[in-house]
Structures are given as C-alpha cells and as structure tokens.
Coordinates of C-alpha atoms in Angstrom, one line a residue:
M1 CA 112.2 59.7 123.7
T2 CA 109.6 57.0 124.4
N3 CA 109.5 55.8 120.8
M4 CA 113.3 55.9 120.6
K5 CA 113.6 53.7 123.7
K6 CA 111.2 51.2 122.2
M7 CA 113.3 51.0 119.0
T8 CA 116.5 50.3 120.9
M9 CA 114.9 47.7 123.2
I10 CA 112.8 45.7 120.7
P11 CA 115.0 43.3 118.7
L12 CA 115.3 44.6 115.2
L13 CA 116.4 42.5 112.3
A14 CA 117.9 45.5 110.6
S15 CA 118.4 49.0 111.9
F16 CA 119.6 50.3 108.6
I17 CA 118.2 51.0 105.1
L18 CA 117.7 47.9 102.9
G19 CA 117.7 49.5 99.5
S20 CA 115.0 52.2 99.8
T21 CA 113.2 50.5 102.8
L22 CA 113.9 51.5 106.3
W23 CA 113.4 48.3 108.4
S24 CA 112.6 49.7 111.8
G25 CA 111.0 46.9 113.7
G26 CA 108.3 44.3 113.3
F27 CA 109.3 40.8 114.5
T28 CA 109.1 41.0 118.2
A29 CA 106.4 38.5 118.6
N30 CA 107.8 35.4 117.0
A31 CA 111.5 35.0 118.0
A32 CA 110.7 31.8 120.0
A33 CA 108.1 30.4 117.6
A34 CA 110.4 31.0 114.6
A35 CA 113.1 28.9 116.1
T36 CA 111.4 25.6 115.3
T37 CA 113.1 22.9 113.2
S38 CA 110.3 22.0 110.8
T39 CA 109.1 25.3 109.4
T40 CA 108.3 25.7 105.7
V41 CA 107.8 29.2 104.5
A42 CA 105.6 30.4 101.6
T43 CA 107.3 32.1 98.7
S44 CA 108.2 35.7 99.4
A45 CA 107.9 36.6 95.7
A46 CA 104.8 37.1 93.7
T47 CA 102.8 34.1 92.7
T48 CA 103.9 32.2 89.6
S49 CA 100.9 33.4 87.8
D50 CA 102.4 36.9 87.9
K51 CA 104.1 37.4 84.6
Q52 CA 106.7 39.6 86.2
T53 CA 108.1 36.6 88.2
N54 CA 107.7 33.7 85.8
H55 CA 111.2 34.2 84.5
L56 CA 112.8 34.3 87.9
P57 CA 114.7 31.4 89.4
N58 CA 113.2 29.4 92.2
I59 CA 115.5 29.4 95.1
K60 CA 115.0 27.4 98.3
I61 CA 116.6 28.8 101.5
L62 CA 117.5 26.1 104.1
A63 CA 118.1 27.7 107.5
T64 CA 120.3 26.1 110.2
G65 CA 120.7 29.0 112.6
G66 CA 123.9 30.8 113.4
T67 CA 124.8 34.5 113.7
I68 CA 122.8 35.5 110.7
A69 CA 119.7 34.4 112.7
G70 CA 121.2 35.9 115.9
S71 CA 119.5 38.3 118.2
S72 CA 120.3 40.6 121.1
S73 CA 118.5 43.3 123.0
V74 CA 121.4 45.7 122.4
N75 CA 122.0 46.8 118.9
T76 CA 125.7 47.4 119.5
D77 CA 126.2 43.8 120.7
T78 CA 128.2 41.8 118.2
T79 CA 129.6 39.1 120.5
G80 CA 127.1 38.3 123.3
Y81 CA 124.0 37.7 121.2
K82 CA 122.0 34.5 121.0
A83 CA 122.7 32.6 117.8
G84 CA 119.9 31.0 115.9
A85 CA 117.2 33.0 117.7
L86 CA 115.2 33.8 114.6
G87 CA 113.5 31.6 112.1
V88 CA 113.8 31.4 108.3
E89 CA 110.5 33.3 107.8
T90 CA 111.9 36.3 109.7
L91 CA 115.1 36.3 107.6
I92 CA 113.2 36.1 104.3
N93 CA 110.7 38.8 105.3
A94 CA 113.5 41.2 106.3
V95 CA 114.9 41.3 102.7
P96 CA 111.9 42.0 100.5
E97 CA 114.2 43.0 97.7
M98 CA 114.9 39.3 97.1
K99 CA 111.4 39.0 95.4
S100 CA 112.8 41.1 92.5
I101 CA 115.5 38.5 91.8
A102 CA 114.0 35.2 92.7
N103 CA 111.0 33.2 93.8
V104 CA 112.1 32.5 97.3
S105 CA 110.8 29.9 99.8
G106 CA 112.4 28.7 103.0
E107 CA 112.7 25.7 105.3
Q108 CA 114.1 25.5 108.8
V109 CA 116.3 22.4 109.0
V110 CA 117.7 23.1 112.4
N111 CA 118.3 26.2 114.5
V112 CA 121.6 26.0 116.3
G113 CA 124.9 27.8 116.6
S114 CA 127.4 26.3 114.1
P115 CA 129.7 24.8 116.9
D116 CA 126.8 22.4 117.6
V117 CA 126.5 21.2 114.0
N118 CA 127.3 17.5 114.2
N119 CA 127.4 14.5 111.8
E120 CA 123.7 13.9 112.2
I121 CA 122.9 17.4 111.1
L122 CA 125.4 17.2 108.2
L123 CA 123.7 14.1 106.9
K124 CA 120.2 15.5 107.4
L125 CA 121.1 18.8 105.6
A126 CA 122.9 17.0 102.7
K127 CA 120.0 14.6 102.1
R128 CA 117.4 17.4 102.1
T129 CA 119.6 19.4 99.8
N130 CA 119.8 16.5 97.3
E131 CA 116.1 15.9 97.6
L132 CA 115.3 19.5 96.7
L133 CA 117.9 19.7 93.9
A134 CA 116.3 16.7 92.2
R135 CA 113.1 18.7 91.8
D136 CA 112.3 20.6 88.6
D137 CA 110.8 23.5 90.5
V138 CA 114.1 24.2 92.4
D139 CA 116.8 26.0 90.5
G140 CA 119.2 26.6 93.4
I141 CA 119.7 26.4 97.1
V142 CA 120.9 28.9 99.7
I143 CA 121.9 27.6 103.1
T144 CA 122.1 30.0 106.1
H145 CA 124.7 28.9 108.6
G146 CA 126.8 30.1 111.5
T147 CA 130.3 31.1 110.5
D148 CA 132.4 29.2 113.0
T149 CA 132.1 25.8 111.2
L150 CA 130.6 27.1 108.0
E151 CA 133.5 25.9 105.9
E152 CA 133.2 22.4 107.2
T153 CA 129.5 22.1 106.2
A154 CA 130.2 23.7 102.9
Y155 CA 133.0 21.3 102.1
F156 CA 130.9 18.3 103.2
L157 CA 128.2 19.4 100.8
N158 CA 130.8 20.0 98.1
L159 CA 131.7 16.3 98.3
V160 CA 128.2 14.8 98.6
V161 CA 125.7 17.0 96.6
K162 CA 124.7 15.2 93.4
S163 CA 123.7 18.1 91.2
D164 CA 125.3 20.9 89.2
K165 CA 122.6 23.3 90.4
P166 CA 124.0 26.1 92.5
V167 CA 124.3 25.6 96.3
V168 CA 125.4 28.7 98.2
V169 CA 126.3 28.7 101.9
V170 CA 125.9 32.1 103.5
G171 CA 126.4 33.5 107.0
S172 CA 127.1 36.8 108.8
M173 CA 129.6 38.1 111.3
R174 CA 127.1 40.3 113.0
P175 CA 123.7 39.3 114.5
A176 CA 120.5 40.5 112.8
T177 CA 119.9 43.1 115.6
A178 CA 123.3 44.8 115.2
I179 CA 123.9 48.2 113.8
S180 CA 125.1 47.6 110.2
A181 CA 124.3 43.9 110.3
D182 CA 125.9 42.2 107.3
G183 CA 123.4 39.3 107.2
P184 CA 120.6 40.8 105.1
F185 CA 122.8 41.9 102.2
N186 CA 124.8 38.7 102.4
L187 CA 121.5 36.8 102.1
Y188 CA 120.4 38.9 99.1
N189 CA 123.7 38.3 97.4
A190 CA 123.6 34.6 98.1
V191 CA 120.2 34.4 96.4
K192 CA 121.5 36.4 93.5
V193 CA 124.5 34.0 93.1
A194 CA 122.3 30.9 93.5
G195 CA 120.0 32.2 90.7
A196 CA 122.9 33.0 88.3
S197 CA 123.3 30.6 85.4
A198 CA 127.1 31.1 85.7
S199 CA 127.0 29.5 89.1
K200 CA 126.0 26.1 87.7
G201 CA 128.7 23.4 88.0
Q202 CA 130.9 25.6 90.2
G203 CA 130.6 23.3 93.2
V204 CA 129.3 24.4 96.6
L205 CA 129.9 28.1 97.0
V206 CA 130.4 30.3 100.1
L207 CA 129.2 33.9 100.0
L208 CA 130.1 36.6 102.5
N209 CA 131.2 40.2 102.2
D210 CA 130.5 40.3 98.4
R211 CA 133.0 37.6 97.6
I212 CA 132.3 34.1 96.2
G213 CA 134.5 31.4 97.6
A214 CA 134.9 27.7 96.7
A215 CA 134.0 25.4 99.6
R216 CA 137.3 23.6 99.0
Y217 CA 139.5 26.7 99.5
I218 CA 137.7 29.2 101.6
T219 CA 138.3 29.5 105.4
K220 CA 137.5 31.7 108.3
T221 CA 140.6 33.8 109.2
N222 CA 139.5 36.3 111.8
T223 CA 137.4 36.0 115.0
T224 CA 135.1 38.9 114.5
A225 CA 135.9 40.9 111.3
V226 CA 133.2 40.9 108.5
D227 CA 135.9 40.1 105.9
T228 CA 137.0 37.0 107.8
F229 CA 136.4 34.5 105.0
K230 CA 139.4 34.3 102.7
S231 CA 141.0 32.1 100.2
V232 CA 144.6 33.2 100.8
E233 CA 146.5 31.2 98.2
Q234 CA 144.0 29.8 95.7
G235 CA 141.9 33.0 95.5
Y236 CA 138.2 33.6 95.3
L237 CA 136.1 32.3 92.5
G238 CA 134.3 35.5 92.0
A239 CA 132.4 38.5 93.4
V240 CA 129.1 40.3 93.4
V241 CA 129.6 43.9 92.3
G242 CA 126.9 46.3 91.4
D243 CA 124.2 43.6 91.6
Q244 CA 126.1 41.5 89.0
V245 CA 127.7 38.1 89.6
Y246 CA 131.3 37.8 88.2
Y247 CA 133.4 34.7 88.0
Y248 CA 137.1 34.6 87.2
N249 CA 138.3 31.3 88.7
K250 CA 137.3 27.7 88.9
S251 CA 138.0 24.9 91.4
T252 CA 140.4 22.3 90.0
H253 CA 139.4 19.6 92.5
K254 CA 136.6 17.1 92.1
H255 CA 133.2 18.0 93.6
T256 CA 129.5 17.4 93.5
T257 CA 128.6 15.4 90.3
S258 CA 132.2 14.2 89.9
S259 CA 132.4 13.0 93.5
V260 CA 132.2 9.3 94.3
F261 CA 130.9 9.9 97.8
D262 CA 127.2 9.0 98.4
I263 CA 125.4 9.6 101.7
S264 CA 121.9 8.6 100.5
N265 CA 121.9 5.4 102.6
L266 CA 124.2 6.5 105.4
T267 CA 122.8 7.0 108.9
Q268 CA 126.2 7.7 110.6
L269 CA 129.7 8.6 109.7
P270 CA 133.0 7.1 111.0
Q271 CA 134.6 8.7 114.0
V272 CA 137.6 10.9 113.0
D273 CA 139.3 13.0 115.6
I274 CA 141.7 16.0 115.3
L275 CA 144.9 16.2 117.4
Y276 CA 147.1 19.3 117.6
E277 CA 150.9 19.2 117.5
Y278 CA 152.7 21.3 120.0
Q279 CA 155.9 21.2 122.0
N280 CA 156.2 18.6 124.8
N281 CA 153.0 16.8 123.8
G282 CA 152.4 13.2 124.8
R283 CA 151.2 10.1 122.9
Y284 CA 148.3 9.6 125.4
L285 CA 145.9 11.6 123.2
Y286 CA 146.5 9.1 120.3
D287 CA 145.9 6.2 122.7
A288 CA 142.8 7.8 124.0
A289 CA 141.4 8.5 120.5
V290 CA 141.9 4.9 119.5
A291 CA 140.4 3.6 122.7
A292 CA 137.4 5.9 122.1
G293 CA 136.8 4.3 118.7
A294 CA 138.5 6.6 116.2
K295 CA 138.8 5.1 112.8
G296 CA 140.9 8.1 111.6
I297 CA 143.0 10.8 113.2
V298 CA 143.9 14.1 111.6
V299 CA 147.0 15.6 113.0
A300 CA 147.4 19.4 112.9
G301 CA 151.1 19.1 112.5
S302 CA 153.7 21.8 112.8
G303 CA 155.1 23.2 109.6
N304 CA 154.9 20.8 106.8
G305 CA 152.8 18.3 108.7
S306 CA 155.7 17.5 111.1
L307 CA 155.2 15.3 114.1
S308 CA 157.4 15.1 117.2
K309 CA 159.0 11.7 118.1
T310 CA 156.4 11.3 120.8
S311 CA 153.5 12.0 118.4
T312 CA 155.0 9.7 115.8
E313 CA 155.1 6.9 118.3
G314 CA 151.4 7.4 119.1
A315 CA 150.4 7.8 115.5
E316 CA 152.3 4.8 114.3
A317 CA 150.8 2.7 117.1
A318 CA 147.4 3.8 116.0
G319 CA 148.2 3.1 112.4
K320 CA 149.2 -0.5 113.3
K321 CA 145.6 -0.9 114.7
G322 CA 144.1 0.1 111.3
V323 CA 143.6 3.8 112.1
I324 CA 144.3 6.1 109.2
I325 CA 146.5 9.1 110.2
A326 CA 146.1 12.2 108.1
R327 CA 148.9 14.7 108.3
S328 CA 147.6 18.3 108.0
T329 CA 149.2 21.5 109.4
R330 CA 148.4 24.1 112.0
V331 CA 150.1 26.8 109.9
G332 CA 147.0 28.0 108.1
S333 CA 148.1 27.7 104.5
G334 CA 150.3 25.7 102.2
V335 CA 150.5 22.1 101.0
V336 CA 151.5 19.2 103.2
S337 CA 153.8 17.2 100.9
P338 CA 153.6 13.4 100.9
S339 CA 156.4 11.3 102.4
T340 CA 157.7 8.0 101.1
K341 CA 157.1 6.6 104.6
D342 CA 153.4 7.5 104.7
A343 CA 151.8 4.4 103.3
A344 CA 153.9 2.0 105.3
T345 CA 152.7 3.6 108.6
N346 CA 149.0 4.1 107.5
F347 CA 149.6 7.8 107.0
V348 CA 148.3 10.1 104.3
S349 CA 149.1 13.7 103.5
T350 CA 146.2 16.2 103.2
D351 CA 147.4 18.4 100.3
S352 CA 146.2 22.0 101.2
L353 CA 143.2 21.0 103.3
N354 CA 143.2 22.4 106.8
P355 CA 142.6 20.0 109.7
Q356 CA 138.9 20.6 109.9
K357 CA 138.3 20.0 106.2
A358 CA 140.7 17.0 106.2
R359 CA 138.5 15.5 108.9
I360 CA 135.4 15.9 106.6
L361 CA 137.2 14.2 103.7
L362 CA 138.6 11.4 105.8
M363 CA 135.2 10.6 107.3
L364 CA 133.8 10.2 103.8
A365 CA 136.8 8.3 102.5
L366 CA 136.4 5.8 105.3
T367 CA 132.8 5.1 104.1
Q368 CA 134.4 3.9 100.8
T369 CA 137.6 2.1 101.8
H370 CA 140.3 1.5 104.5
D371 CA 143.0 1.2 101.9
V372 CA 145.6 3.8 102.7
N373 CA 146.7 4.3 99.0
Q374 CA 143.1 4.8 97.9
I375 CA 142.5 7.3 100.7
Q376 CA 145.6 9.2 99.6
S377 CA 144.3 9.4 96.1
F378 CA 141.1 11.0 97.5
F379 CA 143.2 13.7 99.2
N380 CA 145.0 14.3 96.0
E381 CA 141.8 14.6 94.0
Y382 CA 139.3 16.3 96.3

C-alpha cells in the first residue's frame, strides 16, 4: 500500500501504457525548473550519425504551456489542475515512441495557460517559428498550446508563417497527470503529421483526438470533452489512423506563403476589441472601446451579424471616428453575409470567421491598411 500511495501522490505525466511502455513516474523533481521560458532540449532521437535515424524528419517542438503541460496531485482531476506546470523536456521524454518517427528537439517559448496568451506572445512565437522554418535542418514544427485560445494562435500563425513546411498546433483536454491523459498521444500524432510530406503546403494545422483540422476552420466546441475541436460545416482536413496520416480536404482560403501579412518588423499589433450583441444592450461599450484606443471592433452579432438599433448607433459613431467595425456572429457557425450599407458606415462582414478569429484577421489587416474595402477583401480571401 505504501508504494501505491506514492504513485497516486507523485505527479505522473502518464498513468497509462504508452505503446509497450508503462510510464509510472519519474519527473517529480523538475516541475518548477521545467517551467522556464528559455529552455532548449536536446534531441530525443538517436544521433544523426545513427543510420536508423538519418532518414527521419527533424521536428522542433515549441512549447507554450497549457493543459498538455498541466499537473495535479490527484490523477482524477481534469479541471482544477495547474496549466503549464511542466516543461518541454518533460513532455518529450514522456513519449519516447517519437524517436522512431522523427528527430525531435524542443524549446520553451513561454509557459502559460492559453487565456494569458497576448499579442506580445503571438509575435514572439510567430517570429521564432519563421526563424526555425527558414533553417535547412528543420522540417516541421509542433507547437504545444492550451486549448482555450488555441484556435486564435493557430489562425494567427496561419496568416503570418512564411513557409510551406508543416506547422502543427497541438493541445490536450486533460492534464498530463490525469488518468487516460490525451496529451501524450496527441503529441505523438502531431509529430507524425508534422513529419509527413503530405502536410506540406496545407497551412497551419491543428491536431487533437486523431483529427487534423485547418486553423481557418477548426474551433473549440465543448468545455471539457476530448473531442471538443470540430470543423462543423467545412469539415476536417484529415486524420491519423493506424499510425498513418490521411488527407481528404484542403483549405480554400489564403494562408502562409500566399498571405500578404508580415510581422517580421512588428513590435505590437493594433487594438481590436470584441463586443457581444444581446437584448437591451447599450452603446456605452462602443464608446468605451473607442475611448480606450480601439482601432477596430468585432461585434458578435445575433443571427446573421445583426445589431440592435442601440448597437448600430454606437458602431456607426465609432465608424465615423475611423474605427473598423467587423460584423461576426454569436451563433457558432454560418457565413455573415455582406450588406450594401457596410462600406458607407466603415463596416465589414467576416465571412465564416467566428469573433475571436475575426479579431486576429482585423488586427493584421490594420497593419496593412485602414481602407474598408481592402479590409473587406481580406475577410473574403483569408
């Protein structure tokens, strides 16, 4: 009983069988030390002189924290854990099977829960991603990320990465210490996808629960379920089945090498806020956003991007001051159709982008232009 108590009290990265390996402990010492923001990890695969690994792709894992690096002292805890408690070295060492599919090395960019990912972190992560992809010794990148805002980071990278090499954003819905944690297998599959030649030119990808989603289309749909990431209308791009990567769709929107957005010389992004449409709302939120320095406002409108009379007054007043108003929807799916009145009031429609992704695109659009017609074309194309 003594040994059993130790196993339940010591944080375990996985209390389940990884392939043929029972991972039953081993990283109790370094949870704090591993949570640094400047760690570089040596390859987990054999050396390049080993003939068995020479043919394998070189995959860099950039870690940002989140649930996939979460830890709790209770292995049934799937909601009260500490996100970003573990470092990238711990994540890599927990999945030794990766060394059979890639030469893997890791780097800790930040270690936070994804609600704390801000514009500064987005720029830092994107610039580092582009730096690594420009190297001949990097064939693909996997980014570990918390799921709450994962789709926003993935879409941002989809617009600013300047390479057709695979970039796969991965997370988990259960912390590393939970029974049946989904992180280790998600990470393995993400490395598999990043190393697949078929993944080149697909744009930034999101991998969870064996499914490959396009950053443009995928979104989180459930608070806690492991199958939360879905692409309801457009569908998934592919899947990982039986250790094989399959693709059956492509994104039709511009991304990565076809994108005009360049963040290489940017140190900040324009302020864009999101306002939510609801019954009996007031225009004061629009006035407050403008007063606080917003250059753009995304409205999570009701239905087909509809605004109340009160909201319309606030939005049009903001538009007259040069603020771009992007009409999205709170519904969760569907296209917000354009209106003939949009351009005259400094409004744009957001196509099928949800409010959080519309904010990402509007920020980048405002680094290029304040012309409402050009910004509308960005929403049509990206």
